[in-house]
């Protein structure tokens, strides 16, 4: 009798597992939890500006300088025998946040601006990389999402070519691509400091206005 009870219990347990698995496959029952978004990178030291927030995440061939609107990033490197010089104007404190990419190809300047909420890929006119017998046209890949407290910045240069009738890009063609400039979620403490400074200035101006004065 005990053996029968044990066998019956084992059959019911197996049936429960099968039914639960089938329900999940068919879309019934509880869904698996969604992965949590990555936490923003910690802000830089106080007073270090936007460069203090992004500087350690830039590649070694880029230099960052704080400017009034945010940060000016200058980059120079050589990829596949192609000399590249380009810059970014990163303005995370603007509403919406913006990034302006600038590059010069054979003396012809080209720029492209991205605002928060934008994601995509755009051809860089005149720029290509020779990869063996293939000429791959350069593209700017970008994603900018969120606000100054949690701003996702993904920016890089890639290249794509048609190989045997198929479009191939980046690492499918060479280990030297893509060129990743930024790929992180940032908490821009510099923007919070800027707001505090602005409010302090407004309070100072307000305090200096005589009582009862009106325009």
JSON list of C-alpha atoms in Angstrom, two decimals:
[
{"chain": "A", "resi": 1, "resn": "UNK", "atom": "CA", "xyz": [0.00, 0.00, 0.00]},
{"chain": "A", "resi": 2, "resn": "UNK", "atom": "CA", "xyz": [2.81, 2.39, 0.85]},
{"chain": "A", "resi": 3, "resn": "UNK", "atom": "CA", "xyz": [4.44, 1.65, -2.51]},
{"chain": "A", "resi": 4, "resn": "UNK", "atom": "CA", "xyz": [1.17, 2.48, -4.30]},
{"chain": "A", "resi": 5, "resn": "UNK", "atom": "CA", "xyz": [0.81, 5.77, -2.40]},
{"chain": "A", "resi": 6, "resn": "UNK", "atom": "CA", "xyz": [4.42, 6.68, -3.20]},
{"chain": "A", "resi": 7, "resn": "UNK", "atom": "CA", "xyz": [3.94, 5.87, -6.89]},
{"chain": "A", "resi": 8, "resn": "UNK", "atom": "CA", "xyz": [0.71, 7.87, -7.05]},
{"chain": "A", "resi": 9, "resn": "UNK", "atom": "CA", "xyz": [2.37, 10.84, -5.39]},
{"chain": "A", "resi": 10, "resn": "UNK", "atom": "CA", "xyz": [5.28, 10.70, -7.84]},
{"chain": "A", "resi": 11, "resn": "UNK", "atom": "CA", "xyz": [2.86, 10.61, -10.82]},
{"chain": "A", "resi": 12, "resn": "UNK", "atom": "CA", "xyz": [0.93, 13.64, -9.50]},
{"chain": "A", "resi": 13, "resn": "UNK", "atom": "CA", "xyz": [4.21, 15.54, -8.92]},
{"chain": "A", "resi": 14, "resn": "UNK", "atom": "CA", "xyz": [5.40, 14.81, -12.46]},
{"chain": "A", "resi": 15, "resn": "UNK", "atom": "CA", "xyz": [2.01, 15.86, -13.89]},
{"chain": "A", "resi": 16, "resn": "UNK", "atom": "CA", "xyz": [2.17, 19.15, -11.97]},
{"chain": "A", "resi": 17, "resn": "UNK", "atom": "CA", "xyz": [5.65, 19.92, -13.36]},
{"chain": "A", "resi": 18, "resn": "UNK", "atom": "CA", "xyz": [4.52, 19.09, -16.92]},
{"chain": "A", "resi": 19, "resn": "UNK", "atom": "CA", "xyz": [1.37, 21.25, -16.64]},
{"chain": "A", "resi": 20, "resn": "UNK", "atom": "CA", "xyz": [3.29, 24.19, -15.13]},
{"chain": "A", "resi": 21, "resn": "UNK", "atom": "CA", "xyz": [5.93, 24.06, -17.87]},
{"chain": "A", "resi": 22, "resn": "UNK", "atom": "CA", "xyz": [3.26, 23.86, -20.60]},
{"chain": "A", "resi": 23, "resn": "UNK", "atom": "CA", "xyz": [1.41, 26.82, -19.11]},
{"chain": "A", "resi": 24, "resn": "UNK", "atom": "CA", "xyz": [4.55, 28.98, -19.16]},
{"chain": "A", "resi": 25, "resn": "UNK", "atom": "CA", "xyz": [5.36, 27.97, -22.75]},
{"chain": "A", "resi": 26, "resn": "UNK", "atom": "CA", "xyz": [1.81, 28.82, -23.88]},
{"chain": "A", "resi": 27, "resn": "UNK", "atom": "CA", "xyz": [1.86, 32.15, -22.10]},
{"chain": "A", "resi": 28, "resn": "UNK", "atom": "CA", "xyz": [-0.25, 31.22, -19.07]},
{"chain": "A", "resi": 29, "resn": "UNK", "atom": "CA", "xyz": [0.72, 31.54, -15.48]},
{"chain": "A", "resi": 30, "resn": "UNK", "atom": "CA", "xyz": [3.28, 33.93, -13.98]},
{"chain": "A", "resi": 31, "resn": "UNK", "atom": "CA", "xyz": [5.85, 35.42, -16.35]},
{"chain": "A", "resi": 32, "resn": "UNK", "atom": "CA", "xyz": [9.51, 35.28, -15.45]},
{"chain": "A", "resi": 33, "resn": "UNK", "atom": "CA", "xyz": [10.68, 38.53, -13.80]},
{"chain": "A", "resi": 34, "resn": "UNK", "atom": "CA", "xyz": [12.09, 41.15, -16.16]},
{"chain": "A", "resi": 35, "resn": "UNK", "atom": "CA", "xyz": [15.77, 41.91, -15.69]},
{"chain": "A", "resi": 36, "resn": "UNK", "atom": "CA", "xyz": [16.39, 45.08, -13.70]},
{"chain": "A", "resi": 37, "resn": "UNK", "atom": "CA", "xyz": [17.90, 48.00, -15.64]},
{"chain": "A", "resi": 38, "resn": "UNK", "atom": "CA", "xyz": [21.56, 48.61, -14.84]},
{"chain": "A", "resi": 39, "resn": "UNK", "atom": "CA", "xyz": [22.26, 51.13, -12.11]},
{"chain": "A", "resi": 40, "resn": "UNK", "atom": "CA", "xyz": [23.70, 54.45, -13.30]},
{"chain": "A", "resi": 41, "resn": "UNK", "atom": "CA", "xyz": [27.44, 54.94, -12.97]},
{"chain": "A", "resi": 42, "resn": "UNK", "atom": "CA", "xyz": [28.24, 56.92, -9.81]},
{"chain": "A", "resi": 43, "resn": "UNK", "atom": "CA", "xyz": [28.69, 60.66, -10.36]},
{"chain": "A", "resi": 44, "resn": "UNK", "atom": "CA", "xyz": [32.17, 62.11, -10.44]},
{"chain": "A", "resi": 45, "resn": "UNK", "atom": "CA", "xyz": [33.78, 64.04, -7.58]},
{"chain": "A", "resi": 46, "resn": "UNK", "atom": "CA", "xyz": [32.04, 67.33, -6.64]},
{"chain": "A", "resi": 47, "resn": "UNK", "atom": "CA", "xyz": [33.21, 70.21, -8.80]},
{"chain": "A", "resi": 48, "resn": "UNK", "atom": "CA", "xyz": [34.65, 67.93, -11.50]},
{"chain": "A", "resi": 49, "resn": "UNK", "atom": "CA", "xyz": [31.94, 68.82, -14.03]},
{"chain": "A", "resi": 50, "resn": "UNK", "atom": "CA", "xyz": [30.58, 66.57, -16.75]},
{"chain": "A", "resi": 51, "resn": "UNK", "atom": "CA", "xyz": [34.09, 65.31, -17.53]},
{"chain": "A", "resi": 52, "resn": "UNK", "atom": "CA", "xyz": [34.28, 64.01, -13.98]},
{"chain": "A", "resi": 53, "resn": "UNK", "atom": "CA", "xyz": [31.20, 61.91, -14.73]},
{"chain": "A", "resi": 54, "resn": "UNK", "atom": "CA", "xyz": [32.19, 60.49, -18.13]},
{"chain": "A", "resi": 55, "resn": "UNK", "atom": "CA", "xyz": [35.99, 60.79, -18.25]},
{"chain": "A", "resi": 56, "resn": "UNK", "atom": "CA", "xyz": [36.86, 57.36, -16.88]},
{"chain": "A", "resi": 57, "resn": "UNK", "atom": "CA", "xyz": [34.45, 55.69, -19.34]},
{"chain": "A", "resi": 58, "resn": "UNK", "atom": "CA", "xyz": [35.99, 57.22, -22.45]},
{"chain": "A", "resi": 59, "resn": "UNK", "atom": "CA", "xyz": [38.55, 55.29, -24.52]},
{"chain": "A", "resi": 60, "resn": "UNK", "atom": "CA", "xyz": [42.21, 56.18, -24.00]},
{"chain": "A", "resi": 61, "resn": "UNK", "atom": "CA", "xyz": [42.36, 58.06, -27.33]},
{"chain": "A", "resi": 62, "resn": "UNK", "atom": "CA", "xyz": [39.79, 60.63, -26.15]},
{"chain": "A", "resi": 63, "resn": "UNK", "atom": "CA", "xyz": [40.33, 63.73, -23.98]},
{"chain": "A", "resi": 64, "resn": "UNK", "atom": "CA", "xyz": [37.58, 65.60, -22.15]},
{"chain": "A", "resi": 65, "resn": "UNK", "atom": "CA", "xyz": [37.29, 69.31, -21.36]},
{"chain": "A", "resi": 66, "resn": "UNK", "atom": "CA", "xyz": [34.51, 70.92, -19.35]},
{"chain": "A", "resi": 67, "resn": "UNK", "atom": "CA", "xyz": [32.62, 73.72, -21.09]},
{"chain": "A", "resi": 68, "resn": "UNK", "atom": "CA", "xyz": [29.62, 75.83, -20.08]},
{"chain": "A", "resi": 69, "resn": "UNK", "atom": "CA", "xyz": [27.13, 73.52, -21.80]},
{"chain": "A", "resi": 70, "resn": "UNK", "atom": "CA", "xyz": [28.65, 70.26, -20.54]},
{"chain": "A", "resi": 71, "resn": "UNK", "atom": "CA", "xyz": [31.77, 68.62, -21.97]},
{"chain": "A", "resi": 72, "resn": "UNK", "atom": "CA", "xyz": [33.79, 68.82, -25.18]},
{"chain": "A", "resi": 73, "resn": "UNK", "atom": "CA", "xyz": [35.39, 65.46, -26.02]},
{"chain": "A", "resi": 74, "resn": "UNK", "atom": "CA", "xyz": [38.21, 65.29, -28.58]},
{"chain": "A", "resi": 75, "resn": "UNK", "atom": "CA", "xyz": [39.21, 61.90, -29.98]},
{"chain": "A", "resi": 76, "resn": "UNK", "atom": "CA", "xyz": [42.03, 60.88, -32.35]},
{"chain": "A", "resi": 77, "resn": "UNK", "atom": "CA", "xyz": [42.91, 57.31, -33.35]},
{"chain": "A", "resi": 78, "resn": "UNK", "atom": "CA", "xyz": [43.86, 55.13, -36.32]},
{"chain": "A", "resi": 79, "resn": "UNK", "atom": "CA", "xyz": [41.65, 52.22, -37.36]},
{"chain": "A", "resi": 80, "resn": "UNK", "atom": "CA", "xyz": [42.39, 49.99, -40.36]},
{"chain": "A", "resi": 81, "resn": "UNK", "atom": "CA", "xyz": [45.05, 52.48, -41.60]},
{"chain": "A", "resi": 82, "resn": "UNK", "atom": "CA", "xyz": [42.43, 55.25, -41.48]},
{"chain": "A", "resi": 83, "resn": "UNK", "atom": "CA", "xyz": [43.25, 58.30, -39.32]},
{"chain": "A", "resi": 84, "resn": "UNK", "atom": "CA", "xyz": [40.19, 59.47, -37.43]},
{"chain": "A", "resi": 85, "resn": "UNK", "atom": "CA", "xyz": [39.67, 62.74, -35.59]},
{"chain": "A", "resi": 86, "resn": "UNK", "atom": "CA", "xyz": [36.25, 63.51, -34.20]},
{"chain": "A", "resi": 87, "resn": "UNK", "atom": "CA", "xyz": [34.62, 65.34, -31.32]},
{"chain": "A", "resi": 88, "resn": "UNK", "atom": "CA", "xyz": [31.53, 65.24, -29.13]},
{"chain": "A", "resi": 89, "resn": "UNK", "atom": "CA", "xyz": [29.71, 68.04, -27.40]},
{"chain": "A", "resi": 90, "resn": "UNK", "atom": "CA", "xyz": [27.90, 66.33, -24.52]},
{"chain": "A", "resi": 91, "resn": "UNK", "atom": "CA", "xyz": [25.17, 68.44, -22.92]},
{"chain": "A", "resi": 92, "resn": "UNK", "atom": "CA", "xyz": [23.37, 66.24, -20.37]},
{"chain": "A", "resi": 93, "resn": "UNK", "atom": "CA", "xyz": [21.96, 69.14, -18.36]},
{"chain": "A", "resi": 94, "resn": "UNK", "atom": "CA", "xyz": [19.91, 70.47, -21.27]},
{"chain": "A", "resi": 95, "resn": "UNK", "atom": "CA", "xyz": [16.23, 69.57, -21.55]},
{"chain": "A", "resi": 96, "resn": "UNK", "atom": "CA", "xyz": [16.26, 67.30, -23.45]},
{"chain": "A", "resi": 97, "resn": "UNK", "atom": "CA", "xyz": [19.85, 66.13, -23.14]},
{"chain": "A", "resi": 98, "resn": "UNK", "atom": "CA", "xyz": [21.83, 66.40, -26.39]},
{"chain": "A", "resi": 99, "resn": "UNK", "atom": "CA", "xyz": [25.04, 65.14, -27.96]},
{"chain": "A", "resi": 100, "resn": "UNK", "atom": "CA", "xyz": [26.59, 66.65, -31.07]},
{"chain": "A", "resi": 101, "resn": "UNK", "atom": "CA", "xyz": [29.04, 64.50, -33.05]},
{"chain": "A", "resi": 102, "resn": "UNK", "atom": "CA", "xyz": [31.51, 66.22, -35.41]},
{"chain": "A", "resi": 103, "resn": "UNK", "atom": "CA", "xyz": [34.05, 64.73, -37.81]},
{"chain": "A", "resi": 104, "resn": "UNK", "atom": "CA", "xyz": [36.01, 65.89, -40.84]},
{"chain": "A", "resi": 105, "resn": "UNK", "atom": "CA", "xyz": [36.57, 63.49, -43.75]},
{"chain": "A", "resi": 106, "resn": "UNK", "atom": "CA", "xyz": [39.05, 64.58, -46.43]},
{"chain": "A", "resi": 107, "resn": "UNK", "atom": "CA", "xyz": [38.61, 68.16, -45.30]},
{"chain": "A", "resi": 108, "resn": "UNK", "atom": "CA", "xyz": [34.80, 68.00, -45.42]},
{"chain": "A", "resi": 109, "resn": "UNK", "atom": "CA", "xyz": [33.19, 68.65, -42.03]},
{"chain": "A", "resi": 110, "resn": "UNK", "atom": "CA", "xyz": [30.10, 66.71, -41.00]},
{"chain": "A", "resi": 111, "resn": "UNK", "atom": "CA", "xyz": [28.06, 66.81, -37.81]},
{"chain": "A", "resi": 112, "resn": "UNK", "atom": "CA", "xyz": [25.04, 65.04, -36.39]},
{"chain": "A", "resi": 113, "resn": "UNK", "atom": "CA", "xyz": [23.02, 65.88, -33.28]},
{"chain": "A", "resi": 114, "resn": "UNK", "atom": "CA", "xyz": [21.17, 63.42, -31.08]},
{"chain": "A", "resi": 115, "resn": "UNK", "atom": "CA", "xyz": [18.61, 64.26, -28.40]},
{"chain": "A", "resi": 116, "resn": "UNK", "atom": "CA", "xyz": [17.24, 62.17, -25.54]},
{"chain": "A", "resi": 117, "resn": "UNK", "atom": "CA", "xyz": [14.83, 59.59, -26.92]},
{"chain": "A", "resi": 118, "resn": "UNK", "atom": "CA", "xyz": [16.81, 59.02, -30.13]},
{"chain": "A", "resi": 119, "resn": "UNK", "atom": "CA", "xyz": [18.29, 55.70, -31.20]},
{"chain": "A", "resi": 120, "resn": "UNK", "atom": "CA", "xyz": [19.51, 54.56, -34.59]},
{"chain": "A", "resi": 121, "resn": "UNK", "atom": "CA", "xyz": [22.32, 54.52, -37.11]},
{"chain": "A", "resi": 122, "resn": "UNK", "atom": "CA", "xyz": [23.34, 57.05, -39.75]},
{"chain": "A", "resi": 123, "resn": "UNK", "atom": "CA", "xyz": [25.91, 56.92, -42.55]},
{"chain": "A", "resi": 124, "resn": "UNK", "atom": "CA", "xyz": [29.01, 59.09, -42.15]},
{"chain": "A", "resi": 125, "resn": "UNK", "atom": "CA", "xyz": [29.44, 60.68, -45.60]},
{"chain": "A", "resi": 126, "resn": "UNK", "atom": "CA", "xyz": [32.74, 59.96, -47.34]},
{"chain": "A", "resi": 127, "resn": "UNK", "atom": "CA", "xyz": [34.16, 57.70, -44.63]},
{"chain": "A", "resi": 128, "resn": "UNK", "atom": "CA", "xyz": [34.90, 54.05, -45.38]},
{"chain": "A", "resi": 129, "resn": "UNK", "atom": "CA", "xyz": [37.30, 51.32, -44.27]},
{"chain": "A", "resi": 130, "resn": "UNK", "atom": "CA", "xyz": [39.18, 48.91, -46.51]},
{"chain": "A", "resi": 131, "resn": "UNK", "atom": "CA", "xyz": [38.85, 45.40, -45.10]},
{"chain": "A", "resi": 132, "resn": "UNK", "atom": "CA", "xyz": [40.65, 43.05, -47.44]},
{"chain": "A", "resi": 133, "resn": "UNK", "atom": "CA", "xyz": [38.88, 43.28, -50.81]},
{"chain": "A", "resi": 134, "resn": "UNK", "atom": "CA", "xyz": [35.82, 44.87, -49.17]},
{"chain": "A", "resi": 135, "resn": "UNK", "atom": "CA", "xyz": [35.11, 48.59, -48.74]},
{"chain": "A", "resi": 136, "resn": "UNK", "atom": "CA", "xyz": [32.86, 49.12, -45.71]},
{"chain": "A", "resi": 137, "resn": "UNK", "atom": "CA", "xyz": [30.96, 52.38, -45.31]},
{"chain": "A", "resi": 138, "resn": "UNK", "atom": "CA", "xyz": [31.20, 53.99, -41.87]},
{"chain": "A", "resi": 139, "resn": "UNK", "atom": "CA", "xyz": [28.11, 54.59, -39.74]},
{"chain": "A", "resi": 140, "resn": "UNK", "atom": "CA", "xyz": [27.44, 56.36, -36.46]},
{"chain": "A", "resi": 141, "resn": "UNK", "atom": "CA", "xyz": [25.47, 54.18, -34.04]},
{"chain": "A", "resi": 142, "resn": "UNK", "atom": "CA", "xyz": [23.72, 56.05, -31.24]},
{"chain": "A", "resi": 143, "resn": "UNK", "atom": "CA", "xyz": [21.28, 55.73, -28.35]},
{"chain": "A", "resi": 144, "resn": "UNK", "atom": "CA", "xyz": [20.44, 58.54, -25.93]},
{"chain": "A", "resi": 145, "resn": "UNK", "atom": "CA", "xyz": [17.69, 57.87, -23.39]},
{"chain": "A", "resi": 146, "resn": "UNK", "atom": "CA", "xyz": [16.61, 59.20, -20.01]},
{"chain": "A", "resi": 147, "resn": "UNK", "atom": "CA", "xyz": [17.57, 62.33, -18.11]},
{"chain": "A", "resi": 148, "resn": "UNK", "atom": "CA", "xyz": [20.53, 63.69, -16.17]},
{"chain": "A", "resi": 149, "resn": "UNK", "atom": "CA", "xyz": [19.89, 61.36, -13.22]},
{"chain": "A", "resi": 150, "resn": "UNK", "atom": "CA", "xyz": [19.96, 58.22, -15.39]},
{"chain": "A", "resi": 151, "resn": "UNK", "atom": "CA", "xyz": [21.10, 59.01, -18.93]},
{"chain": "A", "resi": 152, "resn": "UNK", "atom": "CA", "xyz": [21.85, 56.08, -21.24]},
{"chain": "A", "resi": 153, "resn": "UNK", "atom": "CA", "xyz": [24.61, 57.00, -23.71]},
{"chain": "A", "resi": 154, "resn": "UNK", "atom": "CA", "xyz": [25.67, 54.53, -26.37]},
{"chain": "A", "resi": 155, "resn": "UNK", "atom": "CA", "xyz": [27.78, 56.02, -29.12]},
{"chain": "A", "resi": 156, "resn": "UNK", "atom": "CA", "xyz": [30.19, 54.37, -31.53]},
{"chain": "A", "resi": 157, "resn": "UNK", "atom": "CA", "xyz": [31.53, 54.22, -35.07]},
{"chain": "A", "resi": 158, "resn": "UNK", "atom": "CA", "xyz": [30.91, 51.06, -37.04]},
{"chain": "A", "resi": 159, "resn": "UNK", "atom": "CA", "xyz": [31.11, 50.04, -40.70]},
{"chain": "A", "resi": 160, "resn": "UNK", "atom": "CA", "xyz": [28.96, 47.81, -42.89]},
{"chain": "A", "resi": 161, "resn": "UNK", "atom": "CA", "xyz": [29.45, 46.13, -46.25]},
{"chain": "A", "resi": 162, "resn": "UNK", "atom": "CA", "xyz": [27.65, 43.68, -48.48]},
{"chain": "A", "resi": 163, "resn": "UNK", "atom": "CA", "xyz": [29.40, 40.31, -48.51]},
{"chain": "A", "resi": 164, "resn": "UNK", "atom": "CA", "xyz": [28.06, 37.58, -50.82]},
{"chain": "A", "resi": 165, "resn": "UNK", "atom": "CA", "xyz": [24.70, 39.33, -50.88]},
{"chain": "A", "resi": 166, "resn": "UNK", "atom": "CA", "xyz": [24.46, 39.74, -47.09]},
{"chain": "A", "resi": 167, "resn": "UNK", "atom": "CA", "xyz": [24.95, 42.90, -45.02]},
{"chain": "A", "resi": 168, "resn": "UNK", "atom": "CA", "xyz": [27.76, 42.43, -42.53]},
{"chain": "A", "resi": 169, "resn": "UNK", "atom": "CA", "xyz": [28.84, 44.97, -39.92]},
{"chain": "A", "resi": 170, "resn": "UNK", "atom": "CA", "xyz": [31.42, 45.53, -37.22]},
{"chain": "A", "resi": 171, "resn": "UNK", "atom": "CA", "xyz": [32.94, 42.47, -35.59]},
{"chain": "A", "resi": 172, "resn": "UNK", "atom": "CA", "xyz": [31.58, 40.27, -38.40]},
{"chain": "A", "resi": 173, "resn": "UNK", "atom": "CA", "xyz": [34.19, 41.93, -40.62]},
{"chain": "A", "resi": 174, "resn": "UNK", "atom": "CA", "xyz": [37.14, 42.70, -38.34]},
{"chain": "A", "resi": 175, "resn": "UNK", "atom": "CA", "xyz": [38.17, 42.69, -34.69]},
{"chain": "A", "resi": 176, "resn": "UNK", "atom": "CA", "xyz": [38.98, 46.43, -34.97]},
{"chain": "A", "resi": 177, "resn": "UNK", "atom": "CA", "xyz": [35.30, 47.36, -35.25]},
{"chain": "A", "resi": 178, "resn": "UNK", "atom": "CA", "xyz": [33.12, 48.75, -33.85]},
{"chain": "A", "resi": 179, "resn": "UNK", "atom": "CA", "xyz": [34.83, 51.74, -32.21]},
{"chain": "A", "resi": 180, "resn": "UNK", "atom": "CA", "xyz": [32.91, 52.19, -28.97]},
{"chain": "A", "resi": 181, "resn": "UNK", "atom": "CA", "xyz": [33.15, 55.72, -27.57]},
{"chain": "A", "resi": 182, "resn": "UNK", "atom": "CA", "xyz": [30.60, 55.51, -24.75]},
{"chain": "A", "resi": 183, "resn": "UNK", "atom": "CA", "xyz": [28.32, 52.72, -23.54]},
{"chain": "A", "resi": 184, "resn": "UNK", "atom": "CA", "xyz": [27.05, 53.45, -20.05]},
{"chain": "A", "resi": 185, "resn": "UNK", "atom": "CA", "xyz": [24.18, 54.81, -17.97]},
{"chain": "A", "resi": 186, "resn": "UNK", "atom": "CA", "xyz": [25.26, 57.99, -16.16]},
{"chain": "A", "resi": 187, "resn": "UNK", "atom": "CA", "xyz": [24.09, 59.93, -13.14]},
{"chain": "A", "resi": 188, "resn": "UNK", "atom": "CA", "xyz": [25.32, 63.43, -13.89]},
{"chain": "A", "resi": 189, "resn": "UNK", "atom": "CA", "xyz": [26.07, 64.97, -10.51]},
{"chain": "A", "resi": 190, "resn": "UNK", "atom": "CA", "xyz": [27.38, 67.99, -12.40]},
{"chain": "A", "resi": 191, "resn": "UNK", "atom": "CA", "xyz": [23.81, 68.83, -13.46]},
{"chain": "A", "resi": 192, "resn": "UNK", "atom": "CA", "xyz": [22.55, 68.70, -9.88]},
{"chain": "A", "resi": 193, "resn": "UNK", "atom": "CA", "xyz": [25.39, 71.02, -8.82]},
{"chain": "A", "resi": 194, "resn": "UNK", "atom": "CA", "xyz": [24.51, 73.34, -11.70]},
{"chain": "A", "resi": 195, "resn": "UNK", "atom": "CA", "xyz": [20.87, 73.51, -10.55]},
{"chain": "A", "resi": 196, "resn": "UNK", "atom": "CA", "xyz": [21.91, 74.28, -6.96]},
{"chain": "A", "resi": 197, "resn": "UNK", "atom": "CA", "xyz": [24.22, 77.05, -8.20]},
{"chain": "A", "resi": 198, "resn": "UNK", "atom": "CA", "xyz": [21.44, 78.46, -10.39]},
{"chain": "A", "resi": 199, "resn": "UNK", "atom": "CA", "xyz": [18.94, 78.48, -7.52]},
{"chain": "A", "resi": 200, "resn": "UNK", "atom": "CA", "xyz": [21.50, 80.10, -5.23]},
{"chain": "A", "resi": 201, "resn": "UNK", "atom": "CA", "xyz": [22.03, 82.84, -7.82]},
{"chain": "A", "resi": 202, "resn": "UNK", "atom": "CA", "xyz": [18.28, 83.37, -8.13]},
{"chain": "A", "resi": 203, "resn": "UNK", "atom": "CA", "xyz": [17.91, 83.62, -4.35]},
{"chain": "A", "resi": 204, "resn": "UNK", "atom": "CA", "xyz": [20.73, 86.15, -4.24]},
{"chain": "A", "resi": 205, "resn": "UNK", "atom": "CA", "xyz": [19.14, 88.26, -6.97]},
{"chain": "A", "resi": 206, "resn": "UNK", "atom": "CA", "xyz": [15.72, 87.97, -5.32]},
{"chain": "A", "resi": 207, "resn": "UNK", "atom": "CA", "xyz": [17.15, 89.09, -1.97]},
{"chain": "A", "resi": 208, "resn": "UNK", "atom": "CA", "xyz": [18.72, 92.16, -3.59]},
{"chain": "A", "resi": 209, "resn": "UNK", "atom": "CA", "xyz": [15.39, 93.43, -4.99]},
{"chain": "A", "resi": 210, "resn": "UNK", "atom": "CA", "xyz": [13.81, 96.03, -2.69]},
{"chain": "A", "resi": 211, "resn": "UNK", "atom": "CA", "xyz": [10.55, 95.00, -1.04]},
{"chain": "A", "resi": 212, "resn": "UNK", "atom": "CA", "xyz": [7.49, 96.30, -2.84]},
{"chain": "A", "resi": 213, "resn": "UNK", "atom": "CA", "xyz": [9.44, 96.81, -6.08]},
{"chain": "A", "resi": 214, "resn": "UNK", "atom": "CA", "xyz": [7.62, 95.79, -9.22]},
{"chain": "A", "resi": 215, "resn": "UNK", "atom": "CA", "xyz": [8.28, 96.10, -12.93]}
]
